[in-house]
């Protein structure tokens, strides 16, 4: 028999059985299989040895329901023996049970194996499983053409990332995927420069393509191709607008105060902008950057300031020159996070730039800590989001708030509350500090999927 044949109930009944746990847990796991969220299952090799049972083999199996009834057919595509200490996040994610880490997967499974007596530890609190304990990992796929029960349409979301994080770790993708799994949504990372856009997802969520500054044109070209194939959030229009920090001019024109900035597109403008600050300290940075690349705190009259500005210009970018804000150097910047327009949490990153050039400690290292934001600061952030949405609305669509966004601001004694950046397509959300925000974002994605299924525009929350 092959997956392409239409199998009769009698033929299905002759297949080996896949029974996932029992009772309510089985109901939950089989539901995850049927919706495509669960694509792997793991078991102890020692259990097969103890029962003298053969290991599963690739091929067709019948999926059993709570009452041992046949639900349909899965195709096991790979069976592997993996030492417990070598289980990866790919396996934890494939289990489809919302594990945000391998540690969470291991704790849950060791508890389960202890409860069933499989771990052979006599019910002790410690499961007694070493790093070399062999785990049977089955990878499979549900075959909807052989379903014996009503099958809901799977919902598939691609979380856009990159494979290279030289500046900061991605702590957001795994918690977000886990939260989506708990809502019955299949999600997986999509390395943007390895995936040629195709309509295989219901939605692409742009999250951590942090290598884009080094290949901005390639990223923009990929984004255009992706938009032609699948819905993308945040919207490509918003991303293209947000990619270059010249957007700060537009937000300032809408009444949002920002740090006074000189913009230099050539060498003369660079030298004029530096001269305005005499021998004062200034922050010099390009309008397209991530991870504080080519961003330094230097004296305006120093040779290093000119050299950095010329290097940025040589890359074809605009130079931003801003006076040092003492509150920023003291680490008092706040990053306010918004999901679907709602404020979820606020982070203080600490000061990053060292006086005289470079980064404090020599490397880009944020120290994100949860802090409180005042009502005025939240209101400022909401106005910034609304202004960004208005700036990128088209004549044919209503103004849509971003799915997510980060508004960086600081309260300055000299300038008041000022906008530093509006990060609207690839900010670190610091979900490891605010795990509830992963659930908020997953629910917002769930809502956008539902709205998108009901209407061609698939809009989210709008503003007037």
Tab-separated table of C-alpha atoms in Angstrom:
chain	number	residue	atom	x	y	z
A	1	UNK	CA	0.000	0.000	0.000
A	2	UNK	CA	1.158	3.532	-0.693
A	3	UNK	CA	-0.047	6.894	0.663
A	4	UNK	CA	-1.518	7.689	-2.760
A	5	UNK	CA	-4.003	4.782	-2.673
A	6	UNK	CA	-7.459	5.227	-1.214
A	7	UNK	CA	-7.577	2.850	1.707
A	8	UNK	CA	-10.737	1.166	2.863
A	9	UNK	CA	-11.591	1.010	6.588
A	10	UNK	CA	-10.674	-2.671	6.488
A	11	UNK	CA	-7.255	-1.919	5.008
A	12	UNK	CA	-6.694	0.814	7.596
A	13	UNK	CA	-7.593	-1.624	10.362
A	14	UNK	CA	-4.865	-3.987	9.167
A	15	UNK	CA	-2.129	-1.354	9.667
A	16	UNK	CA	0.048	-1.251	12.804
A	17	UNK	CA	-1.387	1.104	15.425
A	18	UNK	CA	-0.011	4.403	16.673
A	19	UNK	CA	-1.390	4.968	20.158
A	20	UNK	CA	-0.332	8.221	21.743
A	21	UNK	CA	-0.726	8.110	25.534
A	22	UNK	CA	-4.317	7.650	26.759
A	23	UNK	CA	-7.424	9.507	27.851
A	24	UNK	CA	-7.493	13.284	27.658
A	25	UNK	CA	-3.818	13.450	26.721
A	26	UNK	CA	-4.409	11.155	23.762
A	27	UNK	CA	-7.317	13.309	22.636
A	28	UNK	CA	-5.099	16.378	22.721
A	29	UNK	CA	-2.177	14.723	20.946
A	30	UNK	CA	-4.256	13.140	18.187
A	31	UNK	CA	-5.927	16.494	17.622
A	32	UNK	CA	-2.458	18.010	17.152
A	33	UNK	CA	-1.572	15.262	14.674
A	34	UNK	CA	-4.718	15.834	12.624
A	35	UNK	CA	-4.134	19.603	12.424
A	36	UNK	CA	-0.510	19.071	11.379
A	37	UNK	CA	0.915	20.612	14.568
A	38	UNK	CA	2.392	17.351	15.889
A	39	UNK	CA	4.827	15.672	13.496
A	40	UNK	CA	7.013	13.708	15.920
A	41	UNK	CA	6.657	11.408	18.895
A	42	UNK	CA	9.287	10.067	21.268
A	43	UNK	CA	9.504	6.997	23.483
A	44	UNK	CA	12.034	5.115	25.569
A	45	UNK	CA	14.036	2.472	23.725
A	46	UNK	CA	14.292	0.479	26.958
A	47	UNK	CA	10.494	-0.025	26.919
A	48	UNK	CA	10.707	-1.815	23.579
A	49	UNK	CA	13.524	-3.988	24.925
A	50	UNK	CA	11.633	-4.806	28.127
A	51	UNK	CA	8.499	-5.830	26.215
A	52	UNK	CA	10.460	-7.565	23.439
A	53	UNK	CA	8.623	-5.401	20.929
A	54	UNK	CA	10.114	-4.507	17.554
A	55	UNK	CA	10.917	-0.863	16.908
A	56	UNK	CA	8.520	1.013	14.636
A	57	UNK	CA	9.540	1.234	10.994
A	58	UNK	CA	8.800	3.784	8.280
A	59	UNK	CA	5.458	3.212	6.614
A	60	UNK	CA	1.753	3.613	7.235
A	61	UNK	CA	0.157	3.371	10.683
A	62	UNK	CA	-3.406	3.831	11.894
A	63	UNK	CA	-3.905	6.567	14.445
A	64	UNK	CA	-5.981	5.473	17.427
A	65	UNK	CA	-8.519	7.656	19.212
A	66	UNK	CA	-9.444	7.739	22.888
A	67	UNK	CA	-11.646	4.630	22.567
A	68	UNK	CA	-9.049	2.871	20.409
A	69	UNK	CA	-11.115	3.686	17.337
A	70	UNK	CA	-9.332	4.338	14.047
A	71	UNK	CA	-9.069	8.043	13.244
A	72	UNK	CA	-7.124	7.715	10.017
A	73	UNK	CA	-3.622	7.142	8.738
A	74	UNK	CA	-0.211	8.619	9.396
A	75	UNK	CA	2.897	7.946	7.363
A	76	UNK	CA	6.002	7.406	9.478
A	77	UNK	CA	8.810	8.810	7.363
A	78	UNK	CA	11.771	8.326	9.712
A	79	UNK	CA	12.625	6.395	12.873
A	80	UNK	CA	15.819	7.302	14.739
A	81	UNK	CA	17.562	6.304	17.955
A	82	UNK	CA	18.868	9.459	19.615
A	83	UNK	CA	20.710	9.748	22.960
A	84	UNK	CA	18.670	11.786	25.431
A	85	UNK	CA	21.450	14.341	25.695
A	86	UNK	CA	21.350	14.944	21.931
A	87	UNK	CA	17.636	15.709	21.603
A	88	UNK	CA	17.315	19.049	19.807
A	89	UNK	CA	14.799	21.852	19.670
A	90	UNK	CA	13.659	20.438	16.318
A	91	UNK	CA	12.405	17.343	18.140
A	92	UNK	CA	10.896	19.350	21.001
A	93	UNK	CA	9.082	21.530	18.460
A	94	UNK	CA	7.987	18.523	16.395
A	95	UNK	CA	6.201	17.056	19.426
A	96	UNK	CA	3.629	19.827	18.900
A	97	UNK	CA	2.862	20.246	22.590
A	98	UNK	CA	4.106	23.790	23.068
A	99	UNK	CA	7.602	23.158	24.411
A	100	UNK	CA	9.599	26.376	24.240
A	101	UNK	CA	12.873	24.576	24.988
A	102	UNK	CA	14.520	21.166	25.070
A	103	UNK	CA	14.651	21.474	28.864
A	104	UNK	CA	10.856	21.857	29.005
A	105	UNK	CA	10.420	18.844	26.701
A	106	UNK	CA	12.770	16.748	28.815
A	107	UNK	CA	11.154	17.640	32.120
A	108	UNK	CA	7.665	16.800	30.837
A	109	UNK	CA	8.733	13.519	29.264
A	110	UNK	CA	10.802	12.342	32.201
A	111	UNK	CA	7.812	13.053	34.455
A	112	UNK	CA	5.575	11.052	32.101
A	113	UNK	CA	7.968	8.100	31.845
A	114	UNK	CA	8.340	8.086	35.627
A	115	UNK	CA	4.549	8.091	36.069
A	116	UNK	CA	4.190	5.056	33.788
A	117	UNK	CA	7.084	3.222	35.411
A	118	UNK	CA	9.007	3.100	32.139
A	119	UNK	CA	12.043	4.926	33.494
A	120	UNK	CA	12.687	2.074	35.906
A	121	UNK	CA	13.462	4.296	38.887
A	122	UNK	CA	10.852	2.841	41.196
A	123	UNK	CA	8.792	6.031	41.247
A	124	UNK	CA	11.547	8.143	42.780
A	125	UNK	CA	11.570	11.873	42.259
A	126	UNK	CA	14.596	11.562	39.993
A	127	UNK	CA	13.866	9.723	36.734
A	128	UNK	CA	17.308	8.167	36.621
A	129	UNK	CA	17.784	8.742	32.903
A	130	UNK	CA	21.311	9.537	31.786
A	131	UNK	CA	22.494	11.524	28.793
A	132	UNK	CA	23.133	8.288	26.885
A	133	UNK	CA	19.596	6.938	27.387
A	134	UNK	CA	18.299	6.024	23.935
A	135	UNK	CA	15.135	7.721	22.728
A	136	UNK	CA	13.070	6.436	19.807
A	137	UNK	CA	12.124	9.423	17.648
A	138	UNK	CA	9.415	8.904	15.038
A	139	UNK	CA	8.789	11.576	12.428
A	140	UNK	CA	5.474	11.292	10.599
A	141	UNK	CA	2.783	13.155	8.705
A	142	UNK	CA	-0.984	12.947	8.796
A	143	UNK	CA	-2.620	11.811	5.540
A	144	UNK	CA	-5.919	13.717	5.307
A	145	UNK	CA	-7.032	11.696	2.271
A	146	UNK	CA	-7.406	8.667	4.554
A	147	UNK	CA	-9.109	10.434	7.451
A	148	UNK	CA	-12.057	8.648	9.059
A	149	UNK	CA	-13.065	11.741	11.061
A	150	UNK	CA	-13.834	15.352	10.092
A	151	UNK	CA	-10.514	17.048	9.461
A	152	UNK	CA	-10.145	20.793	10.130
A	153	UNK	CA	-8.131	22.808	7.663
A	154	UNK	CA	-4.576	23.127	9.034
A	155	UNK	CA	-3.342	26.646	9.717
A	156	UNK	CA	0.301	27.176	8.834
A	157	UNK	CA	2.477	30.109	9.880
A	158	UNK	CA	6.084	30.754	8.888
A	159	UNK	CA	8.196	32.699	11.404
A	160	UNK	CA	10.830	34.533	9.368
A	161	UNK	CA	14.337	34.339	10.841
A	162	UNK	CA	17.902	34.050	9.650
A	163	UNK	CA	20.490	31.369	10.351
A	164	UNK	CA	23.223	33.719	11.553
A	165	UNK	CA	23.036	35.644	14.829
A	166	UNK	CA	26.494	37.149	15.328
A	167	UNK	CA	25.312	40.015	17.526
A	168	UNK	CA	22.503	38.713	19.732
A	169	UNK	CA	20.698	35.431	20.351
A	170	UNK	CA	17.144	34.882	19.120
A	171	UNK	CA	15.178	34.250	22.312
A	172	UNK	CA	11.773	34.897	20.744
A	173	UNK	CA	11.152	32.318	18.025
A	174	UNK	CA	10.852	29.169	20.143
A	175	UNK	CA	8.475	30.664	22.753
A	176	UNK	CA	6.297	32.099	19.970
A	177	UNK	CA	6.095	28.799	18.097
A	178	UNK	CA	5.270	27.020	21.360
A	179	UNK	CA	2.457	29.493	22.064
A	180	UNK	CA	1.068	29.033	18.536
A	181	UNK	CA	1.156	25.251	18.957
A	182	UNK	CA	-0.945	25.566	22.089
A	183	UNK	CA	-3.563	27.277	19.909
A	184	UNK	CA	-3.491	24.472	17.365
A	185	UNK	CA	-1.487	26.442	14.792
A	186	UNK	CA	1.426	24.839	12.957
A	187	UNK	CA	4.424	27.160	12.955
A	188	UNK	CA	8.046	26.781	11.999
A	189	UNK	CA	11.095	28.994	11.412
A	190	UNK	CA	11.673	30.172	7.850
A	191	UNK	CA	15.240	31.228	7.029
A	192	UNK	CA	14.409	33.959	4.567
A	193	UNK	CA	17.443	33.676	2.291
A	194	UNK	CA	17.053	29.887	2.022
A	195	UNK	CA	13.318	29.823	1.266
A	196	UNK	CA	11.993	30.828	-2.128
A	197	UNK	CA	8.506	32.214	-1.498
A	198	UNK	CA	5.652	29.836	-2.245
A	199	UNK	CA	2.017	29.681	-1.044
A	200	UNK	CA	2.668	26.985	1.558
A	201	UNK	CA	1.789	29.157	4.558
A	202	UNK	CA	-1.353	31.046	5.496
A	203	UNK	CA	0.800	33.793	6.967
A	204	UNK	CA	4.433	34.840	7.209
A	205	UNK	CA	5.388	36.723	10.371
A	206	UNK	CA	8.616	38.673	9.941
A	207	UNK	CA	10.542	38.339	13.182
A	208	UNK	CA	14.333	38.089	13.281
A	209	UNK	CA	15.947	38.511	9.835
A	210	UNK	CA	18.784	40.295	11.595
A	211	UNK	CA	21.260	39.961	8.750
A	212	UNK	CA	19.227	42.282	6.506
A	213	UNK	CA	21.502	45.381	6.801
A	214	UNK	CA	24.325	43.523	5.042
A	215	UNK	CA	22.018	42.495	2.195
A	216	UNK	CA	19.182	45.013	2.272
A	217	UNK	CA	18.414	44.867	-1.463
A	218	UNK	CA	18.315	41.065	-1.427
A	219	UNK	CA	15.966	41.187	1.547
A	220	UNK	CA	13.684	43.717	-0.109
A	221	UNK	CA	13.591	41.644	-3.289
A	222	UNK	CA	12.731	38.538	-1.284
A	223	UNK	CA	10.049	40.472	0.589
A	224	UNK	CA	8.434	41.543	-2.685
A	225	UNK	CA	8.364	37.932	-3.911
A	226	UNK	CA	6.967	36.751	-0.588
A	227	UNK	CA	4.214	39.344	-0.652
A	228	UNK	CA	3.112	38.049	-4.060
A	229	UNK	CA	2.716	34.525	-2.661
A	230	UNK	CA	1.446	34.850	0.897
A	231	UNK	CA	0.202	37.398	3.397
A	232	UNK	CA	3.064	38.998	5.343
A	233	UNK	CA	3.037	40.747	8.723
A	234	UNK	CA	4.067	43.248	9.617
A	235	UNK	CA	3.081	44.496	6.191
A	236	UNK	CA	5.802	44.865	3.549
A	237	UNK	CA	4.714	48.480	3.072
A	238	UNK	CA	5.400	49.157	6.739
A	239	UNK	CA	8.684	47.236	6.625
A	240	UNK	CA	9.997	49.125	3.609
A	241	UNK	CA	9.089	52.405	5.307
A	242	UNK	CA	10.604	51.340	8.651
A	243	UNK	CA	13.808	49.929	7.163
A	244	UNK	CA	15.433	53.355	6.842
A	245	UNK	CA	15.479	55.633	9.880
A	246	UNK	CA	14.623	58.632	7.738
A	247	UNK	CA	11.063	57.703	8.773
A	248	UNK	CA	11.832	59.655	11.963
A	249	UNK	CA	11.482	62.859	9.958
A	250	UNK	CA	7.958	61.893	8.980
A	251	UNK	CA	6.951	61.006	12.516
A	252	UNK	CA	8.408	64.263	13.779
A	253	UNK	CA	6.273	66.079	11.205
A	254	UNK	CA	3.267	64.339	12.778
A	255	UNK	CA	4.110	65.854	16.161
A	256	UNK	CA	6.271	63.161	17.754
A	257	UNK	CA	9.370	64.684	19.315
A	258	UNK	CA	12.692	62.995	18.602
A	259	UNK	CA	16.345	63.670	19.405
A	260	UNK	CA	17.556	66.643	17.323
A	261	UNK	CA	19.263	65.120	14.298
A	262	UNK	CA	21.483	66.338	11.476
A	263	UNK	CA	21.103	64.246	8.322
A	264	UNK	CA	24.111	63.990	6.003
A	265	UNK	CA	23.960	62.561	2.504
A	266	UNK	CA	27.384	63.796	1.408
A	267	UNK	CA	30.738	64.816	2.809
A	268	UNK	CA	29.912	68.526	3.024
A	269	UNK	CA	26.718	67.861	4.976
A	270	UNK	CA	28.657	65.490	7.234
A	271	UNK	CA	31.241	68.106	8.131
A	272	UNK	CA	28.600	70.803	8.631
A	273	UNK	CA	26.605	68.526	10.891
A	274	UNK	CA	29.644	67.704	13.015
A	275	UNK	CA	30.724	71.340	13.186
A	276	UNK	CA	27.346	72.282	14.703
A	277	UNK	CA	28.356	70.382	17.851
A	278	UNK	CA	31.844	71.875	18.291
A	279	UNK	CA	33.817	69.599	20.615
A	280	UNK	CA	30.687	68.020	22.161
A	281	UNK	CA	29.902	64.336	22.254
A	282	UNK	CA	27.673	63.055	19.470
A	283	UNK	CA	26.153	59.762	18.397
A	284	UNK	CA	26.899	58.954	14.755
A	285	UNK	CA	25.023	56.144	13.014
A	286	UNK	CA	23.675	55.051	9.626
A	287	UNK	CA	20.000	55.193	8.785
A	288	UNK	CA	19.983	51.448	8.044
A	289	UNK	CA	21.557	49.340	10.755
A	290	UNK	CA	20.935	46.675	13.387
A	291	UNK	CA	22.728	45.750	16.583
A	292	UNK	CA	24.411	49.179	16.810
A	293	UNK	CA	26.566	48.382	13.762
A	294	UNK	CA	28.581	51.456	12.721
A	295	UNK	CA	27.079	53.386	15.650
A	296	UNK	CA	29.490	55.210	17.963
A	297	UNK	CA	29.638	57.913	20.632
A	298	UNK	CA	32.468	60.262	19.633
A	299	UNK	CA	33.604	63.845	19.978
A	300	UNK	CA	32.225	65.828	17.067
A	301	UNK	CA	35.623	67.376	16.295
A	302	UNK	CA	37.527	64.072	16.334
A	303	UNK	CA	39.087	62.382	13.332
A	304	UNK	CA	37.165	59.245	14.283
A	305	UNK	CA	33.837	61.047	13.793
A	306	UNK	CA	34.774	62.033	10.245
A	307	UNK	CA	36.119	58.573	9.471
A	308	UNK	CA	32.938	56.856	10.697
A	309	UNK	CA	30.723	59.269	8.787
A	310	UNK	CA	32.707	58.753	5.594
A	311	UNK	CA	32.505	54.980	6.017
A	312	UNK	CA	28.724	55.177	6.304
A	313	UNK	CA	28.502	57.439	3.253
A	314	UNK	CA	30.671	55.005	1.287
A	315	UNK	CA	28.047	52.336	1.945
A	316	UNK	CA	25.504	54.561	0.211
A	317	UNK	CA	23.669	55.406	3.424
A	318	UNK	CA	22.615	58.607	5.132
A	319	UNK	CA	24.507	59.604	8.289
A	320	UNK	CA	22.629	60.598	11.435
A	321	UNK	CA	24.379	62.950	13.882
A	322	UNK	CA	22.747	63.444	17.278
A	323	UNK	CA	23.927	65.138	20.477
A	324	UNK	CA	24.673	62.843	23.370
A	325	UNK	CA	21.618	62.542	25.609
A	326	UNK	CA	22.893	62.092	29.186
A	327	UNK	CA	19.894	59.970	30.151
A	328	UNK	CA	20.748	57.521	27.355
A	329	UNK	CA	24.342	57.257	28.525
A	330	UNK	CA	22.964	56.525	31.985
A	331	UNK	CA	20.983	53.586	30.603
A	332	UNK	CA	17.534	55.146	31.053
A	333	UNK	CA	16.170	54.330	27.609
A	334	UNK	CA	12.895	52.394	27.639
A	335	UNK	CA	11.584	50.011	25.008
A	336	UNK	CA	7.795	49.757	25.052
A	337	UNK	CA	6.289	46.691	23.358
A	338	UNK	CA	2.882	46.616	21.733
A	339	UNK	CA	0.951	43.615	20.398
A	340	UNK	CA	-1.941	44.481	18.092
A	341	UNK	CA	-1.895	47.986	19.534
A	342	UNK	CA	-1.942	46.874	23.199
A	343	UNK	CA	1.001	47.609	25.487
A	344	UNK	CA	2.314	44.321	26.910
A	345	UNK	CA	5.613	45.086	28.630
A	346	UNK	CA	8.529	47.484	28.847
A	347	UNK	CA	12.228	46.730	28.858
A	348	UNK	CA	15.289	48.715	29.874
A	349	UNK	CA	18.283	47.590	27.811
A	350	UNK	CA	20.969	49.513	29.623
A	351	UNK	CA	23.602	51.745	28.003
A	352	UNK	CA	25.399	50.198	25.024
A	353	UNK	CA	27.797	52.790	23.576
A	354	UNK	CA	31.190	53.543	25.095
A	355	UNK	CA	32.525	57.089	24.973
A	356	UNK	CA	35.277	57.359	22.407
A	357	UNK	CA	33.878	54.609	20.197
A	358	UNK	CA	32.885	51.006	20.390
A	359	UNK	CA	30.525	49.175	22.707
A	360	UNK	CA	30.612	48.903	26.467
A	361	UNK	CA	32.342	45.656	27.292
A	362	UNK	CA	33.591	45.383	23.719
A	363	UNK	CA	30.589	43.504	22.323
A	364	UNK	CA	26.916	44.145	21.638
A	365	UNK	CA	25.354	42.890	24.834
A	366	UNK	CA	21.937	44.057	25.950
A	367	UNK	CA	20.896	43.570	29.555
A	368	UNK	CA	17.110	43.567	29.185
A	369	UNK	CA	15.225	44.088	32.434
A	370	UNK	CA	11.495	44.540	32.926
A	371	UNK	CA	10.581	48.061	34.039
A	372	UNK	CA	7.386	50.044	34.410
A	373	UNK	CA	6.189	52.539	31.833
A	374	UNK	CA	4.123	55.522	32.878
A	375	UNK	CA	0.713	56.238	31.393
A	376	UNK	CA	2.246	59.168	29.503
A	377	UNK	CA	4.946	56.932	28.031
A	378	UNK	CA	2.391	54.333	26.944
A	379	UNK	CA	0.306	57.098	25.375
A	380	UNK	CA	3.402	58.357	23.549
A	381	UNK	CA	4.027	54.843	22.225
A	382	UNK	CA	0.435	54.471	21.074
A	383	UNK	CA	0.654	57.761	19.190
A	384	UNK	CA	3.891	56.646	17.537
A	385	UNK	CA	2.291	53.378	16.364
A	386	UNK	CA	-0.765	55.179	15.043
A	387	UNK	CA	1.398	57.704	13.199
A	388	UNK	CA	3.443	54.908	11.606
A	389	UNK	CA	0.259	53.143	10.523
A	390	UNK	CA	-1.080	56.326	8.941
A	391	UNK	CA	2.217	56.948	7.179
A	392	UNK	CA	2.075	53.586	5.405
A	393	UNK	CA	-1.659	53.291	4.718
A	394	UNK	CA	-2.670	53.185	1.083
A	395	UNK	CA	-5.652	54.789	-0.587
A	396	UNK	CA	-7.282	51.398	-1.071
A	397	UNK	CA	-6.941	50.015	2.472
A	398	UNK	CA	-7.930	51.150	5.921
A	399	UNK	CA	-5.217	52.137	8.348
A	400	UNK	CA	-4.047	48.992	10.167
A	401	UNK	CA	-2.104	48.907	13.399
A	402	UNK	CA	1.043	46.768	13.270
A	403	UNK	CA	0.789	43.211	14.555
A	404	UNK	CA	3.675	44.055	16.896
A	405	UNK	CA	6.004	46.952	17.495
A	406	UNK	CA	8.616	48.355	19.829
A	407	UNK	CA	8.807	52.047	20.604
A	408	UNK	CA	12.145	53.198	22.024
A	409	UNK	CA	12.029	56.432	23.993
A	410	UNK	CA	13.764	58.350	26.734
A	411	UNK	CA	12.737	61.152	29.076
A	412	UNK	CA	15.312	63.877	28.570
A	413	UNK	CA	15.718	66.857	30.859
A	414	UNK	CA	16.652	68.966	27.828
A	415	UNK	CA	14.317	67.629	25.158
A	416	UNK	CA	11.402	66.077	27.066
A	417	UNK	CA	10.094	62.637	26.088
A	418	UNK	CA	11.631	61.842	22.714
A	419	UNK	CA	11.314	59.002	20.235
A	420	UNK	CA	14.542	57.149	19.544
A	421	UNK	CA	13.262	54.489	17.160
A	422	UNK	CA	10.050	52.767	16.142
A	423	UNK	CA	11.085	49.135	15.584
A	424	UNK	CA	8.254	47.665	13.532
A	425	UNK	CA	9.580	44.578	11.809
A	426	UNK	CA	12.463	42.872	13.598
A	427	UNK	CA	12.756	43.980	17.225
A	428	UNK	CA	13.836	41.514	19.862
A	429	UNK	CA	10.659	41.092	21.899
A	430	UNK	CA	12.532	39.691	24.917
A	431	UNK	CA	9.901	36.999	25.398
A	432	UNK	CA	12.224	35.240	27.845
A	433	UNK	CA	11.628	38.197	30.169
A	434	UNK	CA	7.902	38.522	29.398
A	435	UNK	CA	6.587	35.027	28.561
A	436	UNK	CA	2.978	36.226	28.676
A	437	UNK	CA	3.694	38.373	25.629
A	438	UNK	CA	4.313	35.203	23.590
A	439	UNK	CA	0.738	34.158	24.308
A	440	UNK	CA	-0.497	37.671	23.461
A	441	UNK	CA	1.300	37.589	20.121
A	442	UNK	CA	0.058	34.069	19.364
A	443	UNK	CA	-3.534	35.141	20.053
A	444	UNK	CA	-3.070	38.194	17.826
A	445	UNK	CA	-1.776	35.949	15.024
A	446	UNK	CA	-4.715	33.598	15.596
A	447	UNK	CA	-7.049	36.586	15.225
A	448	UNK	CA	-5.350	37.794	12.055
A	449	UNK	CA	-5.625	34.285	10.587
A	450	UNK	CA	-9.351	34.214	11.381
A	451	UNK	CA	-9.952	37.668	9.942
A	452	UNK	CA	-7.865	36.806	6.885
A	453	UNK	CA	-9.967	33.700	6.269
A	454	UNK	CA	-13.161	35.740	6.393
A	455	UNK	CA	-12.175	38.634	4.131
A	456	UNK	CA	-9.781	39.206	1.232
A	457	UNK	CA	-8.089	42.111	2.996
A	458	UNK	CA	-7.445	40.180	6.219
A	459	UNK	CA	-7.071	43.363	8.226
A	460	UNK	CA	-6.299	43.569	11.919
A	461	UNK	CA	-7.173	46.356	14.343
A	462	UNK	CA	-7.649	49.624	12.542
A	463	UNK	CA	-7.512	53.215	13.655
A	464	UNK	CA	-9.437	56.225	12.537
